[in-house]
Short mmCIF file of C-alpha atoms in Angstrom, two decimals:
data_model
loop_
_atom_site.label_atom_id
_atom_site.label_comp_id
_atom_site.label_asym_id
_atom_site.label_seq_id
_atom_site.Cartn_x
_atom_site.Cartn_y
_atom_site.Cartn_z
CA UNK A 1 -0.06 0.34 0.25
CA UNK A 2 1.43 3.43 -0.93
CA UNK A 3 2.68 5.09 2.29
CA UNK A 4 1.90 8.99 0.60
CA UNK A 5 -1.92 8.73 -0.27
CA UNK A 6 -3.22 5.24 1.15
CA UNK A 7 -3.78 3.89 -2.63
CA UNK A 8 -3.15 0.64 -3.28
CA UNK A 9 -0.44 0.65 -5.91
CA UNK A 10 -1.24 2.59 -8.60
CA UNK A 11 -0.56 6.48 -7.42
CA UNK A 12 -3.84 8.48 -7.82
CA UNK A 13 -3.17 11.23 -10.08
CA UNK A 14 -4.44 14.77 -9.80
CA UNK A 15 -7.48 15.80 -11.86
CA UNK A 16 -7.36 19.79 -13.06
CA UNK A 17 -10.51 21.97 -13.51
CA UNK A 18 -10.65 24.65 -15.98
CA UNK A 19 -12.12 27.10 -14.72
CA UNK A 20 -11.52 30.58 -16.47
CA UNK A 21 -13.92 32.54 -13.45
CA UNK A 22 -13.60 36.01 -12.31
CA UNK A 23 -12.77 36.50 -8.59
CA UNK A 24 -15.11 39.30 -8.03
CA UNK A 25 -17.85 37.76 -10.79
CA UNK A 26 -20.53 37.93 -8.14
CA UNK A 27 -19.77 41.63 -7.26
CA UNK A 28 -20.02 42.34 -10.93
CA UNK A 29 -23.07 40.79 -11.41
CA UNK A 30 -25.09 42.28 -8.59
CA UNK A 31 -23.06 45.98 -10.34
CA UNK A 32 -24.68 45.32 -13.35
CA UNK A 33 -27.80 44.63 -12.11
CA UNK A 34 -28.12 47.99 -10.15
CA UNK A 35 -26.85 49.94 -13.24
CA UNK A 36 -29.14 48.88 -14.81
CA UNK A 37 -32.25 49.37 -12.79
CA UNK A 38 -31.18 52.90 -11.85
CA UNK A 39 -30.83 53.59 -15.61
CA UNK A 40 -34.40 52.10 -16.00
CA UNK A 41 -35.75 54.64 -13.51
CA UNK A 42 -33.77 57.76 -15.28
CA UNK A 43 -30.84 58.22 -12.57
CA UNK A 44 -27.20 58.77 -13.67
CA UNK A 45 -25.06 57.05 -10.42
CA UNK A 46 -22.01 58.65 -9.79
CA UNK A 47 -19.38 57.00 -7.69
CA UNK A 48 -16.88 60.00 -5.81
CA UNK A 49 -13.74 58.47 -4.94
CA UNK A 50 -11.20 60.46 -3.12
CA UNK A 51 -8.80 61.00 -0.09
CA UNK A 52 -9.77 61.81 3.34
CA UNK A 53 -10.40 65.40 3.66
CA UNK A 54 -10.12 65.77 -0.55
CA UNK A 55 -13.61 67.50 -0.24
CA UNK A 56 -16.32 64.91 -1.36
CA UNK A 57 -18.68 65.88 0.48
CA UNK A 58 -18.31 69.66 -0.05
CA UNK A 59 -18.80 68.82 -3.91
CA UNK A 60 -21.87 67.17 -3.22
CA UNK A 61 -23.32 70.50 -1.22
CA UNK A 62 -21.73 72.83 -4.02
CA UNK A 63 -23.49 71.32 -6.74
CA UNK A 64 -26.79 70.87 -4.65
CA UNK A 65 -27.04 74.49 -4.59
CA UNK A 66 -27.31 74.20 -8.20
CA UNK A 67 -29.70 71.54 -8.68
CA UNK A 68 -32.38 71.10 -7.23
CA UNK A 69 -31.97 68.74 -4.25
CA UNK A 70 -35.48 66.86 -4.50
CA UNK A 71 -33.50 65.56 -8.06
CA UNK A 72 -30.39 64.44 -6.03
CA UNK A 73 -29.92 61.11 -3.71
CA UNK A 74 -26.56 60.28 -1.92
CA UNK A 75 -25.03 57.17 -0.40
CA UNK A 76 -22.69 57.70 2.18
CA UNK A 77 -19.71 55.49 2.72
CA UNK A 78 -17.76 55.78 6.09
CA UNK A 79 -15.63 53.94 7.86
CA UNK A 80 -17.64 55.04 10.85
CA UNK A 81 -19.63 58.07 12.20
CA UNK A 82 -22.67 59.75 10.11
CA UNK A 83 -20.92 62.99 10.11
CA UNK A 84 -21.73 63.69 6.51
CA UNK A 85 -25.00 62.31 6.09
CA UNK A 86 -26.31 64.86 8.85
CA UNK A 87 -24.41 67.62 6.56
CA UNK A 88 -26.26 66.62 3.68
CA UNK A 89 -29.84 66.15 5.91
CA UNK A 90 -29.41 69.29 6.59
CA UNK A 91 -29.87 70.36 2.78
CA UNK A 92 -32.59 68.20 3.03
CA UNK A 93 -30.64 65.99 0.47
CA UNK A 94 -32.01 62.24 1.04
CA UNK A 95 -29.26 60.25 2.40
CA UNK A 96 -28.24 57.26 3.14
CA UNK A 97 -25.48 55.65 5.42
CA UNK A 98 -22.98 52.98 4.99
CA UNK A 99 -21.03 51.75 7.84
CA UNK A 100 -18.17 49.57 6.57
CA UNK A 101 -15.81 49.80 9.89
CA UNK A 102 -12.80 48.48 9.11
CA UNK A 103 -14.08 47.79 4.97
CA UNK A 104 -11.79 49.72 2.54
CA UNK A 105 -14.27 50.71 -0.01
CA UNK A 106 -18.03 49.95 -1.03
CA UNK A 107 -19.01 46.64 -2.67
CA UNK A 108 -22.11 45.93 -4.81
CA UNK A 109 -23.81 43.89 -2.32
CA UNK A 110 -23.83 47.50 0.20
CA UNK A 111 -25.06 49.54 -2.74
CA UNK A 112 -28.04 47.09 -3.54
CA UNK A 113 -28.97 46.90 0.09
CA UNK A 114 -28.95 50.53 0.34
CA UNK A 115 -30.74 51.44 -2.80
CA UNK A 116 -33.45 48.90 -1.38
CA UNK A 117 -33.96 51.03 1.70
CA UNK A 118 -34.07 54.10 -0.41
CA UNK A 119 -36.97 56.14 -2.01
CA UNK A 120 -35.47 57.26 -5.01
CA UNK A 121 -38.83 58.50 -7.16
CA UNK A 122 -38.31 61.27 -8.57
CA UNK A 123 -34.32 61.15 -8.59
CA UNK A 124 -32.05 62.18 -11.23
CA UNK A 125 -28.62 61.48 -9.53
CA UNK A 126 -27.34 59.09 -7.20
CA UNK A 127 -24.15 59.95 -5.70
CA UNK A 128 -22.52 56.95 -3.76
CA UNK A 129 -19.74 59.07 -1.80
CA UNK A 130 -16.80 56.45 -1.46
CA UNK A 131 -14.83 55.46 1.68
CA UNK A 132 -11.87 57.95 1.79
CA UNK A 133 -9.18 56.24 0.11
CA UNK A 134 -7.35 56.61 -3.21
CA UNK A 135 -6.38 52.86 -3.34
CA UNK A 136 -8.89 50.81 -2.50
CA UNK A 137 -11.75 51.54 -4.18
CA UNK A 138 -10.59 52.06 -7.56
CA UNK A 139 -11.57 49.21 -10.11
CA UNK A 140 -14.69 48.58 -8.21
CA UNK A 141 -18.19 47.63 -10.15
CA UNK A 142 -21.00 48.91 -7.57
CA UNK A 143 -23.89 49.91 -10.11
CA UNK A 144 -22.21 53.65 -11.17
CA UNK A 145 -22.26 54.80 -14.51
CA UNK A 146 -18.82 56.95 -14.11
CA UNK A 147 -16.48 57.69 -11.89
CA UNK A 148 -15.26 61.08 -10.32
CA UNK A 149 -12.04 61.57 -8.69
CA UNK A 150 -11.75 64.42 -5.65
CA UNK A 151 -8.23 65.25 -5.85
CA UNK A 152 -7.73 68.89 -3.55
CA UNK A 153 -4.68 70.88 -4.18
CA UNK A 154 -3.76 70.61 -0.65
CA UNK A 155 -2.77 66.81 -1.07
CA UNK A 156 0.32 68.24 -3.16
CA UNK A 157 0.36 67.70 -6.76
CA UNK A 158 1.65 63.74 -6.99
CA UNK A 159 -1.44 62.31 -6.72
CA UNK A 160 -2.16 61.28 -10.19
CA UNK A 161 1.77 59.74 -10.05
CA UNK A 162 0.99 58.05 -7.38
CA UNK A 163 -2.29 56.52 -6.87
CA UNK A 164 -2.64 55.95 -11.09
CA UNK A 165 -5.28 53.26 -11.11
CA UNK A 166 -8.10 55.68 -9.69
CA UNK A 167 -7.66 58.49 -12.22
CA UNK A 168 -7.24 55.99 -14.87
CA UNK A 169 -10.74 55.11 -14.79
CA UNK A 170 -12.38 58.45 -14.03
CA UNK A 171 -14.28 60.58 -16.08
CA UNK A 172 -13.77 63.72 -14.37
CA UNK A 173 -11.12 64.82 -12.20
CA UNK A 174 -11.93 67.65 -9.68
CA UNK A 175 -9.36 70.10 -8.35
CA UNK A 176 -11.03 71.12 -5.61
CA UNK A 177 -9.81 73.64 -2.69
CA UNK A 178 -8.27 75.34 -5.95
CA UNK A 179 -8.32 78.56 -4.00
CA UNK A 180 -5.93 77.27 -1.90
CA UNK A 181 -3.30 76.12 -5.00
CA UNK A 182 -0.79 79.08 -4.09
CA UNK A 183 -0.43 78.85 -0.18
CA UNK A 184 0.21 74.97 -1.19
CA UNK A 185 2.55 75.41 -3.60
CA UNK A 186 0.58 72.93 -5.84
CA UNK A 187 2.22 72.74 -9.50
CA UNK A 188 -0.91 72.39 -11.54
CA UNK A 189 0.90 72.26 -14.71
CA UNK A 190 2.61 69.07 -13.41
CA UNK A 191 -0.27 67.49 -12.31
CA UNK A 192 -2.20 68.02 -15.76
CA UNK A 193 0.70 66.79 -17.27
CA UNK A 194 0.41 64.04 -15.62
CA UNK A 195 -2.92 63.30 -15.69
CA UNK A 196 -2.87 63.73 -20.27
CA UNK A 197 -0.69 60.43 -19.52
CA UNK A 198 -2.90 58.06 -17.78
CA UNK A 199 -6.17 59.42 -18.71
CA UNK A 200 -6.29 61.50 -21.74
CA UNK A 201 -9.97 61.86 -22.22
CA UNK A 202 -10.97 62.87 -18.94
CA UNK A 203 -11.94 66.34 -18.11
CA UNK A 204 -10.43 68.72 -15.36
CA UNK A 205 -12.88 70.93 -13.38
CA UNK A 206 -11.43 73.10 -10.43
CA UNK A 207 -13.31 74.10 -7.77
CA UNK A 208 -13.55 75.92 -4.36
CA UNK A 209 -15.79 76.18 -1.70
CA UNK A 210 -15.64 79.70 -1.06
CA UNK A 211 -16.53 80.15 -4.51
CA UNK A 212 -20.18 78.64 -5.17
CA UNK A 213 -19.79 79.40 -8.75
CA UNK A 214 -17.02 77.19 -9.46
CA UNK A 215 -19.36 74.04 -8.69
CA UNK A 216 -21.56 75.14 -12.25
CA UNK A 217 -19.17 73.43 -14.35
CA UNK A 218 -19.63 70.45 -12.38
CA UNK A 219 -23.39 70.48 -12.48
CA UNK A 220 -23.30 71.00 -16.14
CA UNK A 221 -21.01 68.48 -16.22
CA UNK A 222 -23.39 65.60 -14.33
CA UNK A 223 -26.51 67.26 -16.24
CA UNK A 224 -24.64 66.61 -20.05
CA UNK A 225 -23.58 63.01 -18.50
CA UNK A 226 -26.82 61.86 -17.42
CA UNK A 227 -28.38 63.09 -20.74
CA UNK A 228 -26.06 60.66 -22.34
CA UNK A 229 -26.88 58.09 -20.48
CA UNK A 230 -30.46 58.19 -21.68
CA UNK A 231 -30.03 58.83 -25.12
CA UNK A 232 -27.62 55.63 -25.35
CA UNK A 233 -29.89 52.46 -26.32
CA UNK A 234 -28.15 49.98 -24.11
CA UNK A 235 -26.09 49.82 -21.10
CA UNK A 236 -23.43 47.23 -21.03
CA UNK B 1 -5.29 40.29 12.23
CA UNK B 2 -5.89 43.82 9.79
CA UNK B 3 -8.88 43.69 7.63
CA UNK B 4 -6.69 44.88 4.73
CA UNK B 5 -8.06 45.28 1.00
CA UNK B 6 -7.01 41.68 -0.12
CA UNK B 7 -8.18 39.57 2.82
CA UNK B 8 -12.17 39.92 1.88
CA UNK B 9 -11.07 39.03 -1.98
CA UNK B 10 -8.89 36.07 -1.02
CA UNK B 11 -12.07 34.58 1.46
CA UNK B 12 -14.20 34.99 -1.85
CA UNK B 13 -11.18 33.01 -4.18
CA UNK B 14 -11.46 30.57 -1.41
CA UNK B 15 -14.98 30.13 -1.32
CA UNK B 16 -15.08 29.86 -5.08
CA UNK B 17 -12.61 27.00 -5.52
CA UNK B 18 -14.24 25.28 -2.24
CA UNK B 19 -17.20 24.97 -4.56
CA UNK B 20 -15.75 24.26 -7.40
CA UNK B 21 -13.87 21.10 -5.74
CA UNK B 22 -17.16 20.06 -3.90
CA UNK B 23 -19.00 19.83 -7.54
CA UNK B 24 -15.99 17.74 -8.85
CA UNK B 25 -15.67 15.56 -6.08
CA UNK B 26 -12.32 17.00 -4.80
CA UNK B 27 -11.20 16.11 -1.59
CA UNK B 28 -7.87 18.13 -1.32
CA UNK B 29 -6.78 20.75 -3.61
CA UNK B 30 -3.67 20.63 -4.61
CA UNK B 31 -3.17 23.91 -6.47
CA UNK B 32 -5.11 27.02 -7.63
CA UNK B 33 -3.88 28.99 -10.50
CA UNK B 34 -5.26 32.34 -10.65
CA UNK B 35 -4.45 35.19 -13.11
CA UNK B 36 -3.88 38.65 -11.86
CA UNK B 37 -4.00 41.48 -14.34
CA UNK B 38 -1.24 44.46 -13.28
CA UNK B 39 -4.35 46.97 -13.02
CA UNK B 40 -6.42 45.98 -10.63
CA UNK B 41 -5.70 46.84 -7.02
CA UNK B 42 -4.82 43.57 -5.77
CA UNK B 43 -1.43 42.82 -5.63
CA UNK B 44 0.37 39.02 -5.43
CA UNK B 45 1.97 39.41 -1.85
CA UNK B 46 -0.98 39.84 0.32
CA UNK B 47 -3.00 37.61 -1.88
CA UNK B 48 -0.56 35.23 -0.99
CA UNK B 49 0.22 35.95 2.58
CA UNK B 50 -4.10 36.17 3.60
CA UNK B 51 -4.03 32.76 1.44
CA UNK B 52 -1.43 30.66 3.08
CA UNK B 53 -3.02 32.21 6.74
CA UNK B 54 -6.67 31.12 5.52
CA UNK B 55 -5.47 27.59 4.40
CA UNK B 56 -4.99 26.43 7.60
CA UNK B 57 -8.55 26.36 8.87
CA UNK B 58 -9.68 23.90 5.96
CA UNK B 59 -9.45 20.44 5.00
CA UNK B 60 -10.38 20.96 1.60
CA UNK B 61 -7.01 23.68 1.16
CA UNK B 62 -4.69 22.95 4.08
CA UNK B 63 -2.35 21.60 1.14
CA UNK B 64 -3.13 23.89 -1.28
CA UNK B 65 -0.24 25.44 -3.59
CA UNK B 66 -1.51 29.46 -4.68
CA UNK B 67 0.05 30.07 -8.21
CA UNK B 68 -0.09 33.67 -9.52
CA UNK B 69 0.28 34.47 -12.45
CA UNK B 70 0.63 38.29 -13.37
CA UNK B 71 -0.09 39.48 -16.27
CA UNK B 72 0.91 42.97 -17.96
CA UNK B 73 -2.09 46.01 -18.88
CA UNK B 74 -2.24 46.16 -22.48
CA UNK B 75 -3.83 48.35 -24.32
CA UNK B 76 -5.33 48.95 -27.98
CA UNK B 77 -4.86 51.86 -29.73
CA UNK B 78 -8.82 52.93 -31.42
CA UNK B 79 -6.66 55.21 -34.11
CA UNK B 80 -3.95 52.99 -35.95
CA UNK B 81 -4.73 49.51 -34.25
CA UNK B 82 -1.30 49.48 -32.51
CA UNK B 83 -1.34 47.04 -28.90
CA UNK B 84 1.12 47.68 -26.45
CA UNK B 85 2.20 46.82 -22.75
CA UNK B 86 1.12 49.51 -20.02
CA UNK B 87 4.26 49.47 -18.01
CA UNK B 88 4.92 51.50 -14.83
CA UNK B 89 5.31 54.45 -14.30
CA UNK B 90 1.67 53.97 -16.43
CA UNK B 91 0.96 55.89 -19.26
CA UNK B 92 -2.37 55.22 -21.58
CA UNK B 93 -2.13 56.55 -24.82
CA UNK B 94 -0.54 54.74 -27.87
CA UNK B 95 3.51 54.80 -28.25
CA UNK B 96 3.08 54.43 -31.72
CA UNK B 97 1.03 57.42 -32.89
CA UNK B 98 -0.07 59.29 -29.22
CA UNK B 99 -3.82 58.70 -29.41
CA UNK B 100 -5.20 59.34 -26.35
CA UNK B 101 -8.30 57.21 -28.08
CA UNK B 102 -7.48 53.64 -26.65
CA UNK B 103 -8.68 50.75 -24.83
CA UNK B 104 -7.45 48.94 -21.89
CA UNK B 105 -7.70 45.00 -23.54
CA UNK B 106 -5.82 43.08 -20.44
CA UNK B 107 -5.01 43.43 -17.18
CA UNK B 108 -8.04 44.40 -15.18
CA UNK B 109 -9.23 40.90 -14.38
CA UNK B 110 -8.41 38.64 -11.26
CA UNK B 111 -9.05 35.07 -12.61
CA UNK B 112 -9.38 31.65 -11.34
CA UNK B 113 -7.73 29.67 -14.37
CA UNK B 114 -8.00 26.57 -12.88
CA UNK B 115 -7.89 23.77 -9.81
CA UNK B 116 -6.10 20.64 -9.21
CA UNK B 117 -6.64 18.12 -6.88
CA UNK B 118 -7.52 14.24 -5.84
#
């Protein structure tokens, strides 16, 4: 008797099963369903990514001053607390809080479950404010139609070089806290040159919380993106 | 243990290979081969670390070797048709005609290619 595997004489051979299956298959299939569901409801779903403190909530507040608030809903992702949810609710914006505890980004099942608890009637825009992080949310499908990165001047102009993946997949890059660029020696030319190398088709918009007019371009951008989404015959 | 980015995806990987093994009446998985694209947010070292830590908890994968085939990203130019490899630092435009009208054709997947066992 074989001492290694206990077989009688002939050693049992391994059998190989060919799979070719994505490990993110289940997440991606939930994301696909959400994306199609939201399009059918004529809602553009926008995934907002950015470092902690980059101004993600401020940008949503800025847009909410320019677009009817009843047309906006927000899913807030944070490790802990409902600080940002309270900020938005003060502006009468429908907001759902997700606390991931130690989870570093939001997933499709979290969004699916959040949506089932929200009233989206009459909404045109659903913002997903992801967990503050420039690494982990990159490339994760949740049901969003577009990705936006908020990148503040105070973080420094080297961020596209250091975190290319998150910039690569985004339709829009927002340079926030633009009013502080001189105070922090923000190298705008270097920053824009790096964005162009990674994602030459991305739009770049500059915003400042001290200048409410600076959000106008962003409001127009999402209006245009929603129109474009609704015109597309098929949602891939 | 720190709940790092790769922990939950490693758990998902183990869940999937255990399911496949059971369906195929495999009692011990000898090896699992995965393809890991350079443009995903997952990296080989933490994946292997969590896999080795978690495999002790399951009889089915106790002795399983995780083989990670790292694949570099590739892009295809929609203007001139040229295909090229995306090297670090990443530059997402056609090196041939410098067009930004390019599509990423490889490097964004994390896939299980095969499992073997008895």
